[in-house]
Amino acid sequence: MAEELRILLIDDDEVDRMMVKRALRAAHTQIIIHEAVTGSQGLNEAQTGRYDCVFLDQCLPGDSGLAVLSAIRAAGVKTPVIILTGQGDEQLAVDVMKAGATDYLVKNKLTADSLSQCLRAAIRLGRAEAMIEYLSYYDAATGLPNRLLLIDRLVMALAGIERSGGMLALLFVGVDRFKLVNDTLGHGLGDKLIHLVANRLNACVGKQAVVSRVGGDVFGILLPELADSQVAASIAEDLIEGIRQPVDLNGYVWHTSASIGIAVCPDDGQNVDVLLKNAESSMYRAKEQGGDAYQFYTKSMNERVLERMLLENSLRQAIDNNELVIHYQPLIDGTTGRTVGVEALVRWLHPERGLIQPMEFIPLAEETGLIVPIGEWVLRTACAQNKAWQDTGYPPVVVAVNLSGRQFRQPDFTGRISKVLAATGLAPEYLELEITESIALEDVEYTIAILNELGAMGIGIAIDDFGTGYSSLSYLKRFPITTLKIDRIFVQDAAKSQQDAAIISAIILLAHNLNLKVVAEGVETPEQRLLLRERHCNMMQGFLFSRPLPAEQVASLFDFCW
């Protein structure tokens, strides 16, 4: 069945109108034609937006077709307009196209076939232009206004405040842990979650509010004409509660939450750029506080954001400027007391701030993706250093290197490891790679495949911080790992807490029954060491033996017996 088309025909000549209508009906069976005999009537009808195409006579009494066309476009009407002229004229063609016509036809050359082609081409072009304009201002995934349209509405709202006073608020809403949904459940379910959140945001605010998607998992909400800032806080609480409700992601029950930043005009800024920046920084402040909450903007927050930006820029240059160093912490054999391995721990020797600890820059590196080149540098440097120790004549030891989730999921990850070993000359049995439980369980089948490849190369695999993550015992028999590392939280009170001592005993017994080695982290007292030795813990590391040391200092401990 043919698509029904609605056509507006603007022409003062009745005979010409009859000719055009006859040709249109011959060209398209399902068509509704509305006629206007003057330019003003035609303009009024065109502005209703009810038509798929407008046919406009170039010669009208009082107004030329070009003047009417210009008025139609000035009114914001995007409907395709085809100019009808008495004779072909190249200059006229140029003029009408400049004025915004979609096409033009000569009346005495009209045929059903030429009209049909022109009509269909004009409608296709009009719809394509409408879609382009729509996508310019709206988010395709959610149907919400995008950042550009939010800014447009914010400009209008600020102009209203400037004229008559009052207050408005701009909220930035970030979905907490959204990356985890994408990484574990896939981008399809991530998109579904974004759509569900968009619906909940719309349901929580009034009709005057503008809910937009400004990018990724972040939404912007404009609250115009506020009585006071407490109204914004109340709405933020409603939003948090609405988003907090569990969602069904194809059988997975996901407990989502949101972090909301609030910037109020005029107190927190009186122009678009400042309000956008302050609302966004407030949102990230809410995330830093654990999420599932809202934060108003403060000036001190802006200073922290600037400091973080400067730190990020410095971190990007740290590798090229040779500012990263590795310190090595010995791994001590639980029975003999000799150093049998070292863990490579990256440090940042900043030219102005001095030694920056990992807890300050590793999360930033993870967030920005810089953890990948940093991780590769650590791996290559640690392997080269271990080979250098061996070449110098020191007893061979294993070097343990931590892997980030981003690094572990790089394309051809095992190939990269193989190239590092080949380039440094280190035998695979002297390298151990450490991953956390959470990294291992993000994609179990991928993890198993990669660990099997690494194991086949002869590389050791350790699960770091065991007991603090998912603690799913089922993966211990599925993953080809060689070592479990007991987290320091169980070790620190083991000599005084029967519960912690029992947990350590259970982990060691479980590991040994699975033919796995055990490393206890954070050993700081002789009592802790004695307890671990009595339970046959394979290896220990901690301040009792040594703090992490530069390469030239730690090598002197290789022949030492604790």
PDB file of C-alpha atoms in Angstrom, residues 278-469:
ATOM      1  CA  ASN A 278      30.833  23.408  38.410  1.00  0.00           C
ATOM      2  CA  ALA A 279      27.947  20.956  38.118  1.00  0.00           C
ATOM      3  CA  GLU A 280      30.283  18.354  36.612  1.00  0.00           C
ATOM      4  CA  SER A 281      32.992  18.812  39.231  1.00  0.00           C
ATOM      5  CA  SER A 282      30.342  18.516  41.961  1.00  0.00           C
ATOM      6  CA  MET A 283      29.198  15.229  40.467  1.00  0.00           C
ATOM      7  CA  TYR A 284      32.737  13.829  40.546  1.00  0.00           C
ATOM      8  CA  ARG A 285      33.049  14.980  44.135  1.00  0.00           C
ATOM      9  CA  ALA A 286      29.925  12.943  44.950  1.00  0.00           C
ATOM     10  CA  LYS A 287      31.532   9.932  43.251  1.00  0.00           C
ATOM     11  CA  GLU A 288      34.708  10.388  45.310  1.00  0.00           C
ATOM     12  CA  GLN A 289      32.576  10.256  48.457  1.00  0.00           C
ATOM     13  CA  GLY A 290      31.263   6.814  47.495  1.00  0.00           C
ATOM     14  CA  GLY A 291      28.361   7.714  45.197  1.00  0.00           C
ATOM     15  CA  ASP A 292      24.623   7.305  45.788  1.00  0.00           C
ATOM     16  CA  ALA A 293      24.517  10.923  46.973  1.00  0.00           C
ATOM     17  CA  TYR A 294      24.461  14.541  45.819  1.00  0.00           C
ATOM     18  CA  GLN A 295      26.905  17.395  46.330  1.00  0.00           C
ATOM     19  CA  PHE A 296      26.523  21.143  45.907  1.00  0.00           C
ATOM     20  CA  TYR A 297      29.389  23.017  44.288  1.00  0.00           C
ATOM     21  CA  THR A 298      32.055  24.653  46.447  1.00  0.00           C
ATOM     22  CA  LYS A 299      35.111  26.665  45.429  1.00  0.00           C
ATOM     23  CA  SER A 300      37.459  24.255  47.196  1.00  0.00           C
ATOM     24  CA  MET A 301      36.088  21.504  44.973  1.00  0.00           C
ATOM     25  CA  ASN A 302      37.114  23.468  41.903  1.00  0.00           C
ATOM     26  CA  GLU A 303      40.640  23.730  43.283  1.00  0.00           C
ATOM     27  CA  ARG A 304      40.770  19.941  43.751  1.00  0.00           C
ATOM     28  CA  VAL A 305      39.597  19.415  40.178  1.00  0.00           C
ATOM     29  CA  LEU A 306      42.336  21.745  38.911  1.00  0.00           C
ATOM     30  CA  GLU A 307      44.922  19.933  41.016  1.00  0.00           C
ATOM     31  CA  ARG A 308      43.759  16.587  39.614  1.00  0.00           C
ATOM     32  CA  MET A 309      43.999  17.912  36.051  1.00  0.00           C
ATOM     33  CA  LEU A 310      47.552  19.125  36.658  1.00  0.00           C
ATOM     34  CA  LEU A 311      48.447  15.762  38.188  1.00  0.00           C
ATOM     35  CA  GLU A 312      47.034  13.951  35.157  1.00  0.00           C
ATOM     36  CA  ASN A 313      49.062  16.118  32.765  1.00  0.00           C
ATOM     37  CA  SER A 314      52.210  15.442  34.795  1.00  0.00           C
ATOM     38  CA  LEU A 315      51.495  11.706  34.849  1.00  0.00           C
ATOM     39  CA  ARG A 316      51.234  11.649  31.056  1.00  0.00           C
ATOM     40  CA  GLN A 317      54.801  12.960  30.885  1.00  0.00           C
ATOM     41  CA  ALA A 318      56.184  10.833  33.710  1.00  0.00           C
ATOM     42  CA  ILE A 319      57.227   7.857  31.555  1.00  0.00           C
ATOM     43  CA  ASP A 320      58.941   9.946  28.875  1.00  0.00           C
ATOM     44  CA  ASN A 321      60.701  12.015  31.560  1.00  0.00           C
ATOM     45  CA  ASN A 322      61.978   8.889  33.387  1.00  0.00           C
ATOM     46  CA  GLU A 323      60.167   9.899  36.575  1.00  0.00           C
ATOM     47  CA  LEU A 324      58.800   6.410  37.320  1.00  0.00           C
ATOM     48  CA  VAL A 325      60.911   4.067  39.404  1.00  0.00           C
ATOM     49  CA  ILE A 326      60.411   0.544  40.708  1.00  0.00           C
ATOM     50  CA  HIS A 327      60.988  -0.518  44.280  1.00  0.00           C
ATOM     51  CA  TYR A 328      61.204  -4.214  45.079  1.00  0.00           C
ATOM     52  CA  GLN A 329      59.903  -5.924  48.229  1.00  0.00           C
ATOM     53  CA  PRO A 330      61.458  -9.314  49.065  1.00  0.00           C
ATOM     54  CA  LEU A 331      59.406 -12.511  49.236  1.00  0.00           C
ATOM     55  CA  ILE A 332      60.801 -14.672  52.048  1.00  0.00           C
ATOM     56  CA  ASP A 333      60.663 -18.467  52.123  1.00  0.00           C
ATOM     57  CA  GLY A 334      58.595 -19.447  55.176  1.00  0.00           C
ATOM     58  CA  THR A 335      60.857 -22.382  56.052  1.00  0.00           C
ATOM     59  CA  THR A 336      64.416 -21.338  55.146  1.00  0.00           C
ATOM     60  CA  GLY A 337      64.068 -17.571  55.638  1.00  0.00           C
ATOM     61  CA  ARG A 338      65.826 -16.869  52.353  1.00  0.00           C
ATOM     62  CA  THR A 339      64.729 -14.386  49.693  1.00  0.00           C
ATOM     63  CA  VAL A 340      63.122 -16.370  46.880  1.00  0.00           C
ATOM     64  CA  GLY A 341      61.381 -13.580  45.028  1.00  0.00           C
ATOM     65  CA  VAL A 342      60.582  -9.878  44.850  1.00  0.00           C
ATOM     66  CA  GLU A 343      57.423  -7.942  44.084  1.00  0.00           C
ATOM     67  CA  ALA A 344      57.846  -5.006  41.703  1.00  0.00           C
ATOM     68  CA  LEU A 345      56.072  -1.891  42.993  1.00  0.00           C
ATOM     69  CA  VAL A 346      55.962   1.288  40.910  1.00  0.00           C
ATOM     70  CA  ARG A 347      56.712   4.680  42.448  1.00  0.00           C
ATOM     71  CA  TRP A 348      56.556   8.167  40.949  1.00  0.00           C
ATOM     72  CA  LEU A 349      59.491  10.465  41.672  1.00  0.00           C
ATOM     73  CA  HIS A 350      57.918  13.813  40.797  1.00  0.00           C
ATOM     74  CA  PRO A 351      60.464  16.600  40.069  1.00  0.00           C
ATOM     75  CA  GLU A 352      58.595  19.075  42.308  1.00  0.00           C
ATOM     76  CA  ARG A 353      56.486  17.024  44.714  1.00  0.00           C
ATOM     77  CA  GLY A 354      59.016  14.302  45.422  1.00  0.00           C
ATOM     78  CA  LEU A 355      57.992  10.646  45.882  1.00  0.00           C
ATOM     79  CA  ILE A 356      54.279  10.151  45.117  1.00  0.00           C
ATOM     80  CA  GLN A 357      52.779   6.964  46.525  1.00  0.00           C
ATOM     81  CA  PRO A 358      50.806   4.560  44.282  1.00  0.00           C
ATOM     82  CA  MET A 359      47.505   5.161  46.095  1.00  0.00           C
ATOM     83  CA  GLU A 360      47.632   8.754  44.857  1.00  0.00           C
ATOM     84  CA  PHE A 361      48.289   8.138  41.169  1.00  0.00           C
ATOM     85  CA  ILE A 362      47.331   4.536  40.316  1.00  0.00           C
ATOM     86  CA  PRO A 363      43.535   5.202  40.521  1.00  0.00           C
ATOM     87  CA  LEU A 364      44.054   8.218  38.246  1.00  0.00           C
ATOM     88  CA  ALA A 365      46.083   6.072  35.847  1.00  0.00           C
ATOM     89  CA  GLU A 366      43.302   3.453  35.821  1.00  0.00           C
ATOM     90  CA  GLU A 367      40.641   6.068  35.100  1.00  0.00           C
ATOM     91  CA  THR A 368      42.546   7.744  32.268  1.00  0.00           C
ATOM     92  CA  GLY A 369      43.910   4.569  30.665  1.00  0.00           C
ATOM     93  CA  LEU A 370      47.510   5.560  31.423  1.00  0.00           C
ATOM     94  CA  ILE A 371      47.764   2.375  33.478  1.00  0.00           C
ATOM     95  CA  VAL A 372      48.378   0.450  30.239  1.00  0.00           C
ATOM     96  CA  PRO A 373      51.667   2.140  29.203  1.00  0.00           C
ATOM     97  CA  ILE A 374      52.703   2.364  32.862  1.00  0.00           C
ATOM     98  CA  GLY A 375      52.001  -1.342  33.352  1.00  0.00           C
ATOM     99  CA  GLU A 376      53.980  -2.260  30.246  1.00  0.00           C
ATOM    100  CA  TRP A 377      56.910  -0.148  31.421  1.00  0.00           C
ATOM    101  CA  VAL A 378      56.867  -1.815  34.861  1.00  0.00           C
ATOM    102  CA  LEU A 379      56.741  -5.295  33.313  1.00  0.00           C
ATOM    103  CA  ARG A 380      59.601  -4.630  30.901  1.00  0.00           C
ATOM    104  CA  THR A 381      61.761  -2.878  33.507  1.00  0.00           C
ATOM    105  CA  ALA A 382      61.206  -5.540  36.181  1.00  0.00           C
ATOM    106  CA  CYS A 383      62.027  -8.383  33.779  1.00  0.00           C
ATOM    107  CA  ALA A 384      65.169  -6.622  32.558  1.00  0.00           C
ATOM    108  CA  GLN A 385      66.257  -5.959  36.148  1.00  0.00           C
ATOM    109  CA  ASN A 386      65.742  -9.582  37.189  1.00  0.00           C
ATOM    110  CA  LYS A 387      67.814 -10.778  34.232  1.00  0.00           C
ATOM    111  CA  ALA A 388      70.531  -8.258  35.148  1.00  0.00           C
ATOM    112  CA  TRP A 389      70.667  -9.650  38.710  1.00  0.00           C
ATOM    113  CA  GLN A 390      71.064 -13.153  37.336  1.00  0.00           C
ATOM    114  CA  ASP A 391      73.805 -12.060  34.942  1.00  0.00           C
ATOM    115  CA  THR A 392      75.625 -10.412  37.857  1.00  0.00           C
ATOM    116  CA  GLY A 393      75.679 -13.748  39.698  1.00  0.00           C
ATOM    117  CA  TYR A 394      72.973 -13.292  42.325  1.00  0.00           C
ATOM    118  CA  PRO A 395      70.845 -16.348  43.184  1.00  0.00           C
ATOM    119  CA  PRO A 396      67.893 -16.463  40.744  1.00  0.00           C
ATOM    120  CA  VAL A 397      64.596 -15.194  42.146  1.00  0.00           C
ATOM    121  CA  VAL A 398      61.072 -14.764  40.817  1.00  0.00           C
ATOM    122  CA  VAL A 399      59.846 -11.233  40.116  1.00  0.00           C
ATOM    123  CA  ALA A 400      56.126 -10.670  40.690  1.00  0.00           C
ATOM    124  CA  VAL A 401      54.380  -7.956  38.646  1.00  0.00           C
ATOM    125  CA  ASN A 402      50.835  -6.694  39.234  1.00  0.00           C
ATOM    126  CA  LEU A 403      48.465  -6.467  36.284  1.00  0.00           C
ATOM    127  CA  SER A 404      45.576  -4.009  35.893  1.00  0.00           C
ATOM    128  CA  GLY A 405      42.252  -5.033  34.407  1.00  0.00           C
ATOM    129  CA  ARG A 406      42.819  -2.800  31.358  1.00  0.00           C
ATOM    130  CA  GLN A 407      46.230  -4.316  30.785  1.00  0.00           C
ATOM    131  CA  PHE A 408      44.956  -7.880  31.176  1.00  0.00           C
ATOM    132  CA  ARG A 409      42.292  -7.306  28.510  1.00  0.00           C
ATOM    133  CA  GLN A 410      44.510  -5.760  25.876  1.00  0.00           C
ATOM    134  CA  PRO A 411      44.411  -7.353  22.419  1.00  0.00           C
ATOM    135  CA  ASP A 412      47.145 -10.012  22.051  1.00  0.00           C
ATOM    136  CA  PHE A 413      48.020  -9.705  25.740  1.00  0.00           C
ATOM    137  CA  THR A 414      49.983 -12.973  25.864  1.00  0.00           C
ATOM    138  CA  GLY A 415      51.881 -11.938  22.731  1.00  0.00           C
ATOM    139  CA  ARG A 416      52.949  -8.748  24.485  1.00  0.00           C
ATOM    140  CA  ILE A 417      54.224 -10.751  27.464  1.00  0.00           C
ATOM    141  CA  SER A 418      56.134 -13.078  25.164  1.00  0.00           C
ATOM    142  CA  LYS A 419      57.800 -10.128  23.411  1.00  0.00           C
ATOM    143  CA  VAL A 420      58.894  -8.619  26.739  1.00  0.00           C
ATOM    144  CA  LEU A 421      60.487 -11.907  27.813  1.00  0.00           C
ATOM    145  CA  ALA A 422      62.223 -12.275  24.457  1.00  0.00           C
ATOM    146  CA  ALA A 423      63.495  -8.691  24.535  1.00  0.00           C
ATOM    147  CA  THR A 424      64.833  -8.920  28.112  1.00  0.00           C
ATOM    148  CA  GLY A 425      66.088 -12.518  27.950  1.00  0.00           C
ATOM    149  CA  LEU A 426      64.331 -13.504  31.202  1.00  0.00           C
ATOM    150  CA  ALA A 427      63.211 -17.130  31.393  1.00  0.00           C
ATOM    151  CA  PRO A 428      59.422 -17.420  31.921  1.00  0.00           C
ATOM    152  CA  GLU A 429      59.776 -19.413  35.176  1.00  0.00           C
ATOM    153  CA  TYR A 430      61.269 -16.331  36.845  1.00  0.00           C
ATOM    154  CA  LEU A 431      58.190 -14.190  36.157  1.00  0.00           C
ATOM    155  CA  GLU A 432      54.950 -14.271  38.135  1.00  0.00           C
ATOM    156  CA  LEU A 433      51.936 -12.164  37.155  1.00  0.00           C
ATOM    157  CA  GLU A 434      49.467 -11.053  39.839  1.00  0.00           C
ATOM    158  CA  ILE A 435      45.772 -10.377  39.218  1.00  0.00           C
ATOM    159  CA  THR A 436      42.980  -9.682  41.683  1.00  0.00           C
ATOM    160  CA  GLU A 437      39.866 -11.813  42.130  1.00  0.00           C
ATOM    161  CA  SER A 438      37.674  -9.065  40.651  1.00  0.00           C
ATOM    162  CA  ILE A 439      39.770  -8.907  37.466  1.00  0.00           C
ATOM    163  CA  ALA A 440      39.743 -12.691  37.124  1.00  0.00           C
ATOM    164  CA  LEU A 441      35.964 -12.938  37.429  1.00  0.00           C
ATOM    165  CA  GLU A 442      34.982 -10.095  35.078  1.00  0.00           C
ATOM    166  CA  ASP A 443      35.000 -12.526  32.142  1.00  0.00           C
ATOM    167  CA  VAL A 444      35.687 -16.050  33.366  1.00  0.00           C
ATOM    168  CA  GLU A 445      36.054 -17.759  29.982  1.00  0.00           C
ATOM    169  CA  TYR A 446      38.474 -15.093  28.743  1.00  0.00           C
ATOM    170  CA  THR A 447      40.458 -15.341  31.988  1.00  0.00           C
ATOM    171  CA  ILE A 448      40.755 -19.114  31.725  1.00  0.00           C
ATOM    172  CA  ALA A 449      41.946 -18.906  28.123  1.00  0.00           C
ATOM    173  CA  ILE A 450      44.588 -16.247  28.877  1.00  0.00           C
ATOM    174  CA  LEU A 451      45.835 -17.953  32.038  1.00  0.00           C
ATOM    175  CA  ASN A 452      46.153 -21.254  30.177  1.00  0.00           C
ATOM    176  CA  GLU A 453      48.299 -19.540  27.545  1.00  0.00           C
ATOM    177  CA  LEU A 454      50.485 -17.926  30.205  1.00  0.00           C
ATOM    178  CA  GLY A 455      50.775 -21.199  32.115  1.00  0.00           C
ATOM    179  CA  ALA A 456      51.808 -23.018  28.953  1.00  0.00           C
ATOM    180  CA  MET A 457      54.630 -20.477  28.594  1.00  0.00           C
ATOM    181  CA  GLY A 458      55.850 -21.373  32.107  1.00  0.00           C
ATOM    182  CA  ILE A 459      54.799 -18.108  33.779  1.00  0.00           C
ATOM    183  CA  GLY A 460      53.468 -18.247  37.356  1.00  0.00           C
ATOM    184  CA  ILE A 461      50.016 -16.782  38.134  1.00  0.00           C
ATOM    185  CA  ALA A 462      49.084 -15.382  41.552  1.00  0.00           C
ATOM    186  CA  ILE A 463      45.704 -14.253  42.856  1.00  0.00           C
ATOM    187  CA  ASP A 464      46.390 -11.075  44.832  1.00  0.00           C
ATOM    188  CA  ASP A 465      44.452  -9.893  47.911  1.00  0.00           C
ATOM    189  CA  PHE A 466      42.743 -13.270  48.251  1.00  0.00           C
ATOM    190  CA  GLY A 467      39.652 -13.164  50.448  1.00  0.00           C
ATOM    191  CA  THR A 468      38.788  -9.493  49.874  1.00  0.00           C
ATOM    192  CA  GLY A 469      37.022  -9.795  46.505  1.00  0.00           C
TER     193      GLY A 469
END
